PDB file of C-alpha atoms in Angstrom:
ATOM      1  CA  MET A   1       6.194  -0.592 -29.835  1.00 69.00           C
ATOM      2  CA  GLN A   2       4.137   0.373 -32.873  1.00 84.00           C
ATOM      3  CA  PRO A   3       1.811   2.188 -32.595  1.00 87.00           C
ATOM      4  CA  GLU A   4       2.494   3.848 -29.250  1.00 87.00           C
ATOM      5  CA  ILE A   5      -0.172   2.782 -26.728  1.00 90.00           C
ATOM      6  CA  GLU A   6      -0.995   5.306 -24.016  1.00 85.00           C
ATOM      7  CA  LYS A   7      -1.557   4.164 -20.470  1.00 86.00           C
ATOM      8  CA  SER A   8      -5.038   4.035 -19.030  1.00 83.00           C
ATOM      9  CA  ARG A   9      -6.322   7.115 -17.219  1.00 86.00           C
ATOM     10  CA  GLN A  10      -9.761   8.027 -15.897  1.00 91.00           C
ATOM     11  CA  ARG A  11     -11.505  11.390 -15.590  1.00 94.00           C
ATOM     12  CA  LEU A  12     -11.983  12.561 -12.005  1.00 97.00           C
ATOM     13  CA  LEU A  13     -15.492  12.996 -10.623  1.00 97.00           C
ATOM     14  CA  GLU A  14     -15.942  16.677  -9.761  1.00 96.00           C
ATOM     15  CA  SER A  15     -17.581  17.069  -6.343  1.00 96.00           C
ATOM     16  CA  SER A  16     -18.905  20.547  -7.230  1.00 95.00           C
ATOM     17  CA  GLN A  17     -20.974  19.252 -10.167  1.00 96.00           C
ATOM     18  CA  PRO A  18     -24.186  17.162 -10.268  1.00 96.00           C
ATOM     19  CA  LEU A  19     -23.076  13.659  -9.320  1.00 97.00           C
ATOM     20  CA  ASP A  20     -25.214  11.760 -11.821  1.00 97.00           C
ATOM     21  CA  VAL A  21     -23.844  13.857 -14.696  1.00 97.00           C
ATOM     22  CA  GLU A  22     -20.256  13.416 -13.501  1.00 98.00           C
ATOM     23  CA  ILE A  23     -20.558   9.652 -13.161  1.00 98.00           C
ATOM     24  CA  ARG A  24     -21.997   9.193 -16.619  1.00 98.00           C
ATOM     25  CA  CYS A  25     -19.546  11.617 -18.246  1.00 97.00           C
ATOM     26  CA  SER A  26     -16.468  10.060 -16.622  1.00 98.00           C
ATOM     27  CA  ALA A  27     -17.526   6.467 -17.323  1.00 98.00           C
ATOM     28  CA  LEU A  28     -18.368   7.190 -20.963  1.00 98.00           C
ATOM     29  CA  GLN A  29     -15.104   9.057 -21.470  1.00 97.00           C
ATOM     30  CA  LEU A  30     -13.196   5.997 -20.271  1.00 97.00           C
ATOM     31  CA  LEU A  31     -15.153   3.839 -22.730  1.00 97.00           C
ATOM     32  CA  THR A  32     -14.236   6.220 -25.544  1.00 96.00           C
ATOM     33  CA  SER A  33     -10.557   5.916 -24.640  1.00 96.00           C
ATOM     34  CA  MET A  34     -10.868   2.143 -24.634  1.00 96.00           C
ATOM     35  CA  CYS A  35     -12.522   2.155 -28.078  1.00 96.00           C
ATOM     36  CA  ASP A  36      -9.836   4.465 -29.476  1.00 95.00           C
ATOM     37  CA  ARG A  37      -7.111   2.183 -28.122  1.00 95.00           C
ATOM     38  CA  LEU A  38      -8.744  -0.959 -29.505  1.00 96.00           C
ATOM     39  CA  ALA A  39      -9.066   0.711 -32.915  1.00 95.00           C
ATOM     40  CA  LEU A  40      -5.248   0.693 -33.134  1.00 94.00           C
ATOM     41  CA  ARG A  41      -5.110  -3.108 -33.086  1.00 92.00           C
ATOM     42  CA  ALA A  42      -5.068  -3.510 -36.869  1.00 90.00           C
ATOM     43  CA  ASP A  43      -1.660  -1.803 -37.142  1.00 91.00           C
ATOM     44  CA  ALA A  44      -0.250  -3.025 -33.826  1.00 92.00           C
ATOM     45  CA  ASP A  45       2.836  -5.207 -33.469  1.00 92.00           C
ATOM     46  CA  THR A  46       3.013  -7.924 -30.810  1.00 88.00           C
ATOM     47  CA  GLU A  47       4.271  -5.571 -28.101  1.00 91.00           C
ATOM     48  CA  SER A  48       1.533  -3.031 -28.799  1.00 92.00           C
ATOM     49  CA  LEU A  49      -1.150  -5.747 -28.882  1.00 92.00           C
ATOM     50  CA  ASN A  50       0.011  -6.987 -25.479  1.00 91.00           C
ATOM     51  CA  GLU A  51      -0.201  -3.433 -24.145  1.00 94.00           C
ATOM     52  CA  ILE A  52      -3.700  -2.982 -25.594  1.00 94.00           C
ATOM     53  CA  VAL A  53      -4.762  -6.138 -23.768  1.00 94.00           C
ATOM     54  CA  HIS A  54      -3.151  -4.983 -20.528  1.00 94.00           C
ATOM     55  CA  GLN A  55      -4.640  -1.480 -20.575  1.00 96.00           C
ATOM     56  CA  THR A  56      -8.079  -2.832 -21.517  1.00 96.00           C
ATOM     57  CA  ARG A  57      -8.003  -5.130 -18.515  1.00 96.00           C
ATOM     58  CA  VAL A  58      -6.894  -2.251 -16.292  1.00 96.00           C
ATOM     59  CA  ASP A  59      -9.806  -0.143 -17.521  1.00 97.00           C
ATOM     60  CA  SER A  60     -12.174  -3.025 -16.828  1.00 97.00           C
ATOM     61  CA  LYS A  61     -10.974  -3.013 -13.220  1.00 97.00           C
ATOM     62  CA  ARG A  62     -11.346   0.767 -13.017  1.00 97.00           C
ATOM     63  CA  LEU A  63     -14.973   0.497 -14.113  1.00 98.00           C
ATOM     64  CA  ARG A  64     -15.717  -2.318 -11.680  1.00 98.00           C
ATOM     65  CA  ALA A  65     -14.180  -0.224  -8.907  1.00 98.00           C
ATOM     66  CA  LEU A  66     -16.479   2.662  -9.856  1.00 98.00           C
ATOM     67  CA  TRP A  67     -19.601   0.477  -9.736  1.00 98.00           C
ATOM     68  CA  ARG A  68     -18.519  -0.950  -6.373  1.00 98.00           C
ATOM     69  CA  LEU A  69     -18.027   2.599  -5.091  1.00 98.00           C
ATOM     70  CA  LEU A  70     -21.528   3.505  -6.248  1.00 98.00           C
ATOM     71  CA  LYS A  71     -23.151   0.216  -5.227  1.00 98.00           C
ATOM     72  CA  PRO A  72     -24.858   1.618  -2.088  1.00 98.00           C
ATOM     73  CA  GLY A  73     -26.853   3.980  -4.321  1.00 97.00           C
ATOM     74  CA  LEU A  74     -27.512   1.685  -7.294  1.00 97.00           C
ATOM     75  CA  LYS A  75     -30.418  -0.668  -7.836  1.00 96.00           C
ATOM     76  CA  THR A  76     -29.308  -4.276  -7.484  1.00 97.00           C
ATOM     77  CA  THR A  77     -30.227  -5.063 -11.085  1.00 97.00           C
ATOM     78  CA  ASP A  78     -28.335  -2.025 -12.398  1.00 98.00           C
ATOM     79  CA  TYR A  79     -25.235  -2.854 -10.378  1.00 98.00           C
ATOM     80  CA  SER A  80     -25.300  -6.492 -11.506  1.00 98.00           C
ATOM     81  CA  ARG A  81     -25.570  -5.533 -15.173  1.00 98.00           C
ATOM     82  CA  LEU A  82     -22.810  -2.917 -15.049  1.00 98.00           C
ATOM     83  CA  GLU A  83     -20.541  -5.271 -13.099  1.00 98.00           C
ATOM     84  CA  ARG A  84     -21.196  -8.199 -15.456  1.00 98.00           C
ATOM     85  CA  LEU A  85     -20.546  -6.166 -18.608  1.00 98.00           C
ATOM     86  CA  SER A  86     -17.414  -4.532 -17.185  1.00 98.00           C
ATOM     87  CA  LYS A  87     -16.056  -7.903 -16.128  1.00 97.00           C
ATOM     88  CA  GLY A  88     -16.888  -9.206 -19.581  1.00 96.00           C
ATOM     89  CA  LEU A  89     -14.456  -6.716 -21.118  1.00 96.00           C
ATOM     90  CA  ALA A  90     -11.516  -8.567 -19.581  1.00 95.00           C
ATOM     91  CA  LYS A  91     -12.701 -12.171 -19.866  1.00 94.00           C
ATOM     92  CA  PRO A  92     -11.848 -12.794 -23.566  1.00 94.00           C
ATOM     93  CA  LEU A  93      -8.320 -11.488 -22.932  1.00 93.00           C
ATOM     94  CA  ALA A  94      -7.568 -13.440 -19.761  1.00 92.00           C
ATOM     95  CA  SER A  95      -5.666 -16.401 -21.238  1.00 89.00           C
ATOM     96  CA  SER A  96      -3.346 -14.289 -23.389  1.00 90.00           C
ATOM     97  CA  ARG A  97      -2.609 -11.859 -20.569  1.00 89.00           C
ATOM     98  CA  ASP A  98      -2.008 -14.640 -18.037  1.00 90.00           C
ATOM     99  CA  ALA A  99       0.425 -16.354 -20.403  1.00 89.00           C
ATOM    100  CA  GLN A 100       2.258 -13.079 -21.018  1.00 90.00           C
ATOM    101  CA  VAL A 101       2.575 -12.393 -17.279  1.00 92.00           C
ATOM    102  CA  MET A 102       3.928 -15.879 -16.590  1.00 91.00           C
ATOM    103  CA  LYS A 103       6.569 -15.510 -19.291  1.00 90.00           C
ATOM    104  CA  GLU A 104       7.573 -12.089 -17.954  1.00 92.00           C
ATOM    105  CA  THR A 105       7.711 -13.437 -14.403  1.00 93.00           C
ATOM    106  CA  LEU A 106       9.908 -16.359 -15.427  1.00 92.00           C
ATOM    107  CA  ASP A 107      12.170 -13.947 -17.300  1.00 91.00           C
ATOM    108  CA  TRP A 108      12.876 -11.733 -14.284  1.00 92.00           C
ATOM    109  CA  VAL A 109      13.116 -14.480 -11.643  1.00 92.00           C
ATOM    110  CA  SER A 110      15.653 -16.319 -13.807  1.00 92.00           C
ATOM    111  CA  ALA A 111      17.671 -13.211 -14.740  1.00 90.00           C
ATOM    112  CA  ASP A 112      20.671 -14.259 -12.630  1.00 90.00           C
ATOM    113  CA  LEU A 113      20.704 -17.910 -13.716  1.00 91.00           C
ATOM    114  CA  PRO A 114      23.219 -19.283 -16.244  1.00 92.00           C
ATOM    115  CA  PRO A 115      22.307 -18.578 -19.892  1.00 91.00           C
ATOM    116  CA  ASP A 116      21.879 -22.273 -20.740  1.00 92.00           C
ATOM    117  CA  VAL A 117      19.358 -22.698 -17.913  1.00 91.00           C
ATOM    118  CA  ARG A 118      17.351 -19.696 -19.091  1.00 90.00           C
ATOM    119  CA  GLN A 119      17.387 -20.993 -22.659  1.00 89.00           C
ATOM    120  CA  ARG A 120      15.775 -24.235 -21.500  1.00 90.00           C
ATOM    121  CA  LEU A 121      13.208 -22.736 -19.130  1.00 90.00           C
ATOM    122  CA  LEU A 122      11.197 -20.572 -21.522  1.00 85.00           C
ATOM    123  CA  PRO A 123      10.567 -23.314 -24.118  1.00 86.00           C
ATOM    124  CA  GLY A 124       9.423 -25.515 -21.244  1.00 86.00           C
ATOM    125  CA  LEU A 125       6.936 -22.893 -20.108  1.00 87.00           C
ATOM    126  CA  VAL A 126       5.703 -22.356 -23.676  1.00 81.00           C
ATOM    127  CA  GLN A 127       5.112 -26.088 -23.866  1.00 83.00           C
ATOM    128  CA  VAL A 128       3.008 -25.881 -20.691  1.00 79.00           C
ATOM    129  CA  LEU A 129       0.997 -22.841 -21.774  1.00 80.00           C
ATOM    130  CA  GLY A 130       0.737 -23.556 -25.462  1.00 73.00           C
ATOM    131  CA  HIS A 131       1.079 -20.797 -28.037  1.00 70.00           C
ATOM    132  CA  VAL A 132      -1.483 -18.414 -26.583  1.00 72.00           C
ATOM    133  CA  THR A 133      -1.759 -15.222 -28.611  1.00 78.00           C
ATOM    134  CA  VAL A 134      -3.987 -12.157 -28.779  1.00 85.00           C
ATOM    135  CA  ASN A 135      -6.522 -12.879 -31.523  1.00 87.00           C
ATOM    136  CA  GLU A 136      -8.988 -10.725 -33.424  1.00 89.00           C
ATOM    137  CA  PRO A 137     -12.138 -12.641 -32.360  1.00 92.00           C
ATOM    138  CA  ALA A 138     -11.320 -11.989 -28.701  1.00 93.00           C
ATOM    139  CA  LEU A 139     -10.699  -8.289 -29.338  1.00 95.00           C
ATOM    140  CA  LEU A 140     -13.862  -8.004 -31.416  1.00 95.00           C
ATOM    141  CA  GLN A 141     -15.802  -9.553 -28.530  1.00 96.00           C
ATOM    142  CA  VAL A 142     -14.418  -6.816 -26.272  1.00 97.00           C
ATOM    143  CA  VAL A 143     -15.556  -4.133 -28.733  1.00 96.00           C
ATOM    144  CA  GLN A 144     -19.059  -5.599 -28.809  1.00 97.00           C
ATOM    145  CA  THR A 145     -19.200  -5.709 -25.016  1.00 98.00           C
ATOM    146  CA  LEU A 146     -18.084  -2.078 -24.921  1.00 98.00           C
ATOM    147  CA  LEU A 147     -21.078  -1.109 -27.041  1.00 97.00           C
ATOM    148  CA  ARG A 148     -23.470  -2.954 -24.730  1.00 98.00           C
ATOM    149  CA  LEU A 149     -21.828  -1.364 -21.705  1.00 98.00           C
ATOM    150  CA  GLU A 150     -22.159   2.088 -23.248  1.00 98.00           C
ATOM    151  CA  GLN A 151     -25.880   1.505 -23.720  1.00 98.00           C
ATOM    152  CA  ALA A 152     -26.198   0.362 -20.104  1.00 98.00           C
ATOM    153  CA  ILE A 153     -24.401   3.453 -18.775  1.00 98.00           C
ATOM    154  CA  VAL A 154     -26.558   5.784 -20.861  1.00 98.00           C
ATOM    155  CA  ALA A 155     -29.729   4.050 -19.662  1.00 97.00           C
ATOM    156  CA  VAL A 156     -28.957   3.559 -15.954  1.00 98.00           C
ATOM    157  CA  ASP A 157     -30.931   5.740 -13.533  1.00 95.00           C
ATOM    158  CA  LEU A 158     -28.455   7.746 -11.421  1.00 97.00           C
ATOM    159  CA  SER A 159     -30.880  10.442 -10.262  1.00 93.00           C
ATOM    160  CA  SER A 160     -30.987   9.168  -6.680  1.00 93.00           C
ATOM    161  CA  MET A 161     -27.205   8.889  -6.351  1.00 96.00           C
ATOM    162  CA  SER A 162     -25.766  11.091  -3.593  1.00 96.00           C
ATOM    163  CA  LYS A 163     -22.373  11.793  -2.068  1.00 97.00           C
ATOM    164  CA  ARG A 164     -23.226   9.804   1.040  1.00 97.00           C
ATOM    165  CA  HIS A 165     -23.429   6.710  -1.165  1.00 98.00           C
ATOM    166  CA  LEU A 166     -19.822   7.269  -2.235  1.00 97.00           C
ATOM    167  CA  HIS A 167     -18.768   7.659   1.379  1.00 98.00           C
ATOM    168  CA  LYS A 168     -20.504   4.411   2.246  1.00 98.00           C
ATOM    169  CA  GLY A 169     -18.877   2.654  -0.696  1.00 98.00           C
ATOM    170  CA  LEU A 170     -15.437   3.798   0.454  1.00 98.00           C
ATOM    171  CA  LYS A 171     -16.097   2.565   3.984  1.00 98.00           C
ATOM    172  CA  GLN A 172     -17.152  -0.839   2.686  1.00 98.00           C
ATOM    173  CA  THR A 173     -13.994  -1.170   0.593  1.00 98.00           C
ATOM    174  CA  CYS A 174     -11.691  -0.090   3.427  1.00 97.00           C
ATOM    175  CA  ARG A 175     -13.342  -2.430   5.905  1.00 97.00           C
ATOM    176  CA  LYS A 176     -13.231  -5.384   3.530  1.00 97.00           C
ATOM    177  CA  GLY A 177      -9.558  -4.767   2.811  1.00 96.00           C
ATOM    178  CA  SER A 178      -8.738  -4.658   6.515  1.00 96.00           C
ATOM    179  CA  SER A 179     -10.691  -7.844   7.172  1.00 96.00           C
ATOM    180  CA  LEU A 180      -8.989  -9.736   4.357  1.00 97.00           C
ATOM    181  CA  SER A 181      -5.548  -8.527   5.434  1.00 96.00           C
ATOM    182  CA  HIS A 182      -5.930 -10.221   8.830  1.00 94.00           C
ATOM    183  CA  GLU A 183      -6.878 -13.513   7.183  1.00 92.00           C
ATOM    184  CA  ALA A 184      -4.168 -13.326   4.516  1.00 95.00           C
ATOM    185  CA  LEU A 185      -1.287 -12.439   6.832  1.00 94.00           C
ATOM    186  CA  GLN A 186      -1.918 -15.365   9.159  1.00 91.00           C
ATOM    187  CA  LYS A 187      -0.460 -17.946   6.759  1.00 87.00           C
ATOM    188  CA  HIS A 188       0.595 -16.018   3.647  1.00 90.00           C
ATOM    189  CA  ALA A 189      -1.295 -18.608   1.554  1.00 91.00           C
ATOM    190  CA  MET A 190      -1.871 -17.975  -2.129  1.00 93.00           C
ATOM    191  CA  GLU A 191      -5.666 -17.634  -2.306  1.00 95.00           C
ATOM    192  CA  PRO A 192      -6.206 -15.388   0.766  1.00 96.00           C
ATOM    193  CA  MET A 193      -3.366 -13.130  -0.372  1.00 96.00           C
ATOM    194  CA  HIS A 194      -4.907 -12.905  -3.856  1.00 96.00           C
ATOM    195  CA  ARG A 195      -8.356 -12.059  -2.461  1.00 97.00           C
ATOM    196  CA  TRP A 196      -6.798  -9.323  -0.347  1.00 98.00           C
ATOM    197  CA  ARG A 197      -4.901  -7.971  -3.344  1.00 98.00           C
ATOM    198  CA  LYS A 198      -8.161  -7.538  -5.282  1.00 97.00           C
ATOM    199  CA  TRP A 199      -9.580  -5.263  -2.572  1.00 98.00           C
ATOM    200  CA  VAL A 200      -6.319  -3.339  -2.227  1.00 98.00           C
ATOM    201  CA  LYS A 201      -6.438  -2.604  -5.960  1.00 97.00           C
ATOM    202  CA  LEU A 202     -10.134  -1.791  -5.677  1.00 98.00           C
ATOM    203  CA  LEU A 203      -9.418   0.938  -3.128  1.00 98.00           C
ATOM    204  CA  LEU A 204      -6.603   2.297  -5.287  1.00 97.00           C
ATOM    205  CA  PHE A 205      -8.849   2.528  -8.344  1.00 97.00           C
ATOM    206  CA  GLN A 206     -11.688   4.079  -6.322  1.00 98.00           C
ATOM    207  CA  SER A 207      -9.308   6.732  -5.047  1.00 97.00           C
ATOM    208  CA  GLY A 208      -8.298   7.337  -8.663  1.00 97.00           C
ATOM    209  CA  TRP A 209     -11.868   8.293  -9.573  1.00 98.00           C
ATOM    210  CA  LEU A 210     -11.925  10.910  -6.803  1.00 97.00           C
ATOM    211  CA  LEU A 211      -8.434  12.341  -6.255  1.00 96.00           C
ATOM    212  CA  ASP A 212      -5.149  12.884  -8.066  1.00 92.00           C
ATOM    213  CA  GLU A 213      -2.182  14.681  -6.498  1.00 84.00           C
ATOM    214  CA  THR A 214      -4.404  15.693  -3.574  1.00 89.00           C
ATOM    215  CA  ALA A 215      -4.743  12.061  -2.448  1.00 93.00           C
ATOM    216  CA  PRO A 216      -3.361  11.250   1.029  1.00 94.00           C
ATOM    217  CA  LYS A 217       0.252  10.084   1.136  1.00 92.00           C
ATOM    218  CA  TRP A 218      -0.812   6.601   2.199  1.00 95.00           C
ATOM    219  CA  ILE A 219      -2.460   6.068  -1.185  1.00 96.00           C
ATOM    220  CA  SER A 220       1.022   5.774  -2.716  1.00 96.00           C
ATOM    221  CA  GLN A 221       1.684   3.089  -0.097  1.00 97.00           C
ATOM    222  CA  VAL A 222      -1.534   1.332  -1.159  1.00 97.00           C
ATOM    223  CA  LYS A 223      -0.192   1.338  -4.720  1.00 96.00           C
ATOM    224  CA  ALA A 224       3.099  -0.162  -3.534  1.00 97.00           C
ATOM    225  CA  LEU A 225       1.203  -2.769  -1.518  1.00 98.00           C
ATOM    226  CA  GLY A 226      -0.891  -3.722  -4.549  1.00 97.00           C
ATOM    227  CA  SER A 227       2.275  -4.090  -6.631  1.00 96.00           C
ATOM    228  CA  ALA A 228       3.972  -6.252  -3.999  1.00 97.00           C
ATOM    229  CA  LEU A 229       0.894  -8.471  -3.676  1.00 97.00           C
ATOM    230  CA  GLY A 230       0.787  -8.685  -7.469  1.00 96.00           C
ATOM    231  CA  ARG A 231       4.408  -9.845  -7.664  1.00 95.00           C
ATOM    232  CA  LEU A 232       3.685 -12.411  -4.973  1.00 96.00           C
ATOM    233  CA  HIS A 233       0.681 -13.749  -6.857  1.00 96.00           C
ATOM    234  CA  ASP A 234       2.630 -13.933 -10.124  1.00 95.00           C
ATOM    235  CA  LEU A 235       5.351 -15.926  -8.369  1.00 95.00           C
ATOM    236  CA  ASP A 236       2.813 -18.305  -6.830  1.00 94.00           C
ATOM    237  CA  VAL A 237       0.985 -18.876 -10.133  1.00 93.00           C
ATOM    238  CA  LEU A 238       4.271 -19.550 -11.934  1.00 93.00           C
ATOM    239  CA  THR A 239       5.354 -21.987  -9.220  1.00 93.00           C
ATOM    240  CA  VAL A 240       2.097 -23.921  -9.421  1.00 92.00           C
ATOM    241  CA  GLN A 241       2.232 -24.114 -13.227  1.00 90.00           C
ATOM    242  CA  MET A 242       5.815 -25.339 -13.285  1.00 90.00           C
ATOM    243  CA  GLU A 243       5.290 -27.846 -10.481  1.00 89.00           C
ATOM    244  CA  GLU A 244       2.255 -29.307 -12.225  1.00 89.00           C
ATOM    245  CA  ALA A 245       4.295 -29.774 -15.408  1.00 88.00           C
ATOM    246  CA  ARG A 246       7.621 -30.932 -13.999  1.00 89.00           C
ATOM    247  CA  ALA A 247       8.126 -33.288 -16.945  1.00 88.00           C
ATOM    248  CA  CYS A 248       8.552 -30.256 -19.231  1.00 87.00           C
ATOM    249  CA  PHE A 249      11.626 -29.036 -17.335  1.00 90.00           C
ATOM    250  CA  TRP A 250      14.966 -30.311 -16.176  1.00 91.00           C
ATOM    251  CA  GLN A 251      14.883 -31.078 -12.458  1.00 92.00           C
ATOM    252  CA  GLU A 252      18.081 -29.097 -11.829  1.00 93.00           C
ATOM    253  CA  ASP A 253      16.594 -26.072 -13.610  1.00 92.00           C
ATOM    254  CA  LEU A 254      13.437 -26.231 -11.490  1.00 91.00           C
ATOM    255  CA  ASP A 255      15.502 -26.433  -8.311  1.00 92.00           C
ATOM    256  CA  GLN A 256      17.443 -23.298  -9.240  1.00 93.00           C
ATOM    257  CA  VAL A 257      14.292 -21.359 -10.148  1.00 92.00           C
ATOM    258  CA  SER A 258      12.558 -22.538  -6.967  1.00 92.00           C
ATOM    259  CA  THR A 259      15.444 -21.277  -4.813  1.00 93.00           C
ATOM    260  CA  GLY A 260      15.279 -17.873  -6.488  1.00 92.00           C
ATOM    261  CA  ILE A 261      11.495 -17.659  -6.143  1.00 93.00           C
ATOM    262  CA  LYS A 262      11.642 -18.465  -2.429  1.00 93.00           C
ATOM    263  CA  ALA A 263      14.141 -15.654  -1.844  1.00 93.00           C
ATOM    264  CA  ILE A 264      12.095 -13.130  -3.854  1.00 93.00           C
ATOM    265  CA  ARG A 265       8.890 -14.245  -2.128  1.00 93.00           C
ATOM    266  CA  LEU A 266      10.376 -13.676   1.321  1.00 93.00           C
ATOM    267  CA  LYS A 267      11.493 -10.198   0.291  1.00 94.00           C
ATOM    268  CA  ALA A 268       8.012  -9.394  -1.047  1.00 94.00           C
ATOM    269  CA  LEU A 269       6.390 -10.642   2.168  1.00 95.00           C
ATOM    270  CA  ALA A 270       8.667  -8.432   4.263  1.00 95.00           C
ATOM    271  CA  GLU A 271       7.682  -5.412   2.116  1.00 96.00           C
ATOM    272  CA  ILE A 272       4.001  -6.324   2.433  1.00 97.00           C
ATOM    273  CA  ASP A 273       4.209  -6.593   6.216  1.00 95.00           C
ATOM    274  CA  THR A 274       5.861  -3.177   6.475  1.00 96.00           C
ATOM    275  CA  LEU A 275       3.365  -1.476   4.160  1.00 96.00           C
ATOM    276  CA  THR A 276       0.436  -3.092   5.967  1.00 96.00           C
ATOM    277  CA  ASP A 277       1.577  -1.692   9.300  1.00 95.00           C
ATOM    278  CA  GLU A 278       1.830   1.796   7.797  1.00 94.00           C
ATOM    279  CA  ILE A 279      -1.403   1.805   5.782  1.00 95.00           C
ATOM    280  CA  TYR A 280      -3.615   0.179   8.371  1.00 95.00           C
ATOM    281  CA  ALA A 281      -2.316   2.236  11.274  1.00 92.00           C
ATOM    282  CA  LYS A 282      -5.569   4.195  10.921  1.00 90.00           C
ATOM    283  CA  ARG A 283      -8.854   2.338  11.204  1.00 94.00           C
ATOM    284  CA  ALA A 284     -10.831   1.651   8.029  1.00 96.00           C
ATOM    285  CA  ARG A 285     -13.511   4.207   8.860  1.00 96.00           C
ATOM    286  CA  LYS A 286     -10.938   6.988   9.317  1.00 97.00           C
ATOM    287  CA  ARG A 287      -9.198   6.165   6.047  1.00 97.00           C
ATOM    288  CA  ALA A 288     -12.487   6.242   4.143  1.00 97.00           C
ATOM    289  CA  LYS A 289     -13.468   9.507   5.820  1.00 97.00           C
ATOM    290  CA  GLN A 290     -10.168  11.132   4.896  1.00 97.00           C
ATOM    291  CA  LEU A 291     -10.551  10.169   1.230  1.00 97.00           C
ATOM    292  CA  TYR A 292     -14.148  11.337   1.131  1.00 97.00           C
ATOM    293  CA  ARG A 293     -13.449  14.703   2.771  1.00 97.00           C
ATOM    294  CA  ARG A 294     -10.536  15.489   0.472  1.00 96.00           C
ATOM    295  CA  TRP A 295     -12.698  14.747  -2.543  1.00 97.00           C
ATOM    296  CA  LYS A 296     -15.735  16.639  -1.235  1.00 92.00           C
ATOM    297  CA  HIS A 297     -13.752  19.766  -0.370  1.00 86.00           C
TER     298      HIS A 297
END
């Protein structure tokens, strides 16, 4: 990978400092890191470009998690603008990232298949997806959105923001995650599981703005749950894409891949069920309170 692309990381909000100053400082520092990373694109090889796309999308989710955390104390118009601009950072990169993830997913689910089967599968998937690549216009659009987002963060009124708003934001996220888990685990269907995953990741990113190694042990389980739900979603998306384009693949190849996916999916579901029991053993309100108190003190 040339140049080396560092992984995304946000600056913690310090509870002992003025909250409005901390929010603005931490958010702007993340934007600076994103700009610095995007500036490397001119000299980046394919692997580095893919990593730039991935880390930019991660940072977009971190920012959206921050605004959701602060939503109880933000004006509706301010929240909507910050959310829209942060979401806009990832939108131009969605197709290239989705194609990359599907190729990577096919690669690892077919790892144990015969070499000739694997050699036929990837060209078939490329035929389905087309030759989607990371392009300069998309990256330039991200840079322009970053500038608009920076202006919005500088201008937003945070003077009325208080710690109780953060506590309320945490409670809302924990409650929503619990609610969606009940719906998702009833049938293990693709869309409910994906909606749940979004709120699991939201809680993980919100915790990341507040705590590091002092986070409760169950936060590492939340991370594992988010990863397992992510693998499940990647498998489901790949299955749908390949089923909708059966003519691009040999039937025998699809049957072998399908058998492997079913086995991996069952294993992921078993992991998800176990992690859910452990994480949600405490009620949503207690989990939010524990996070808030550790950050505050």
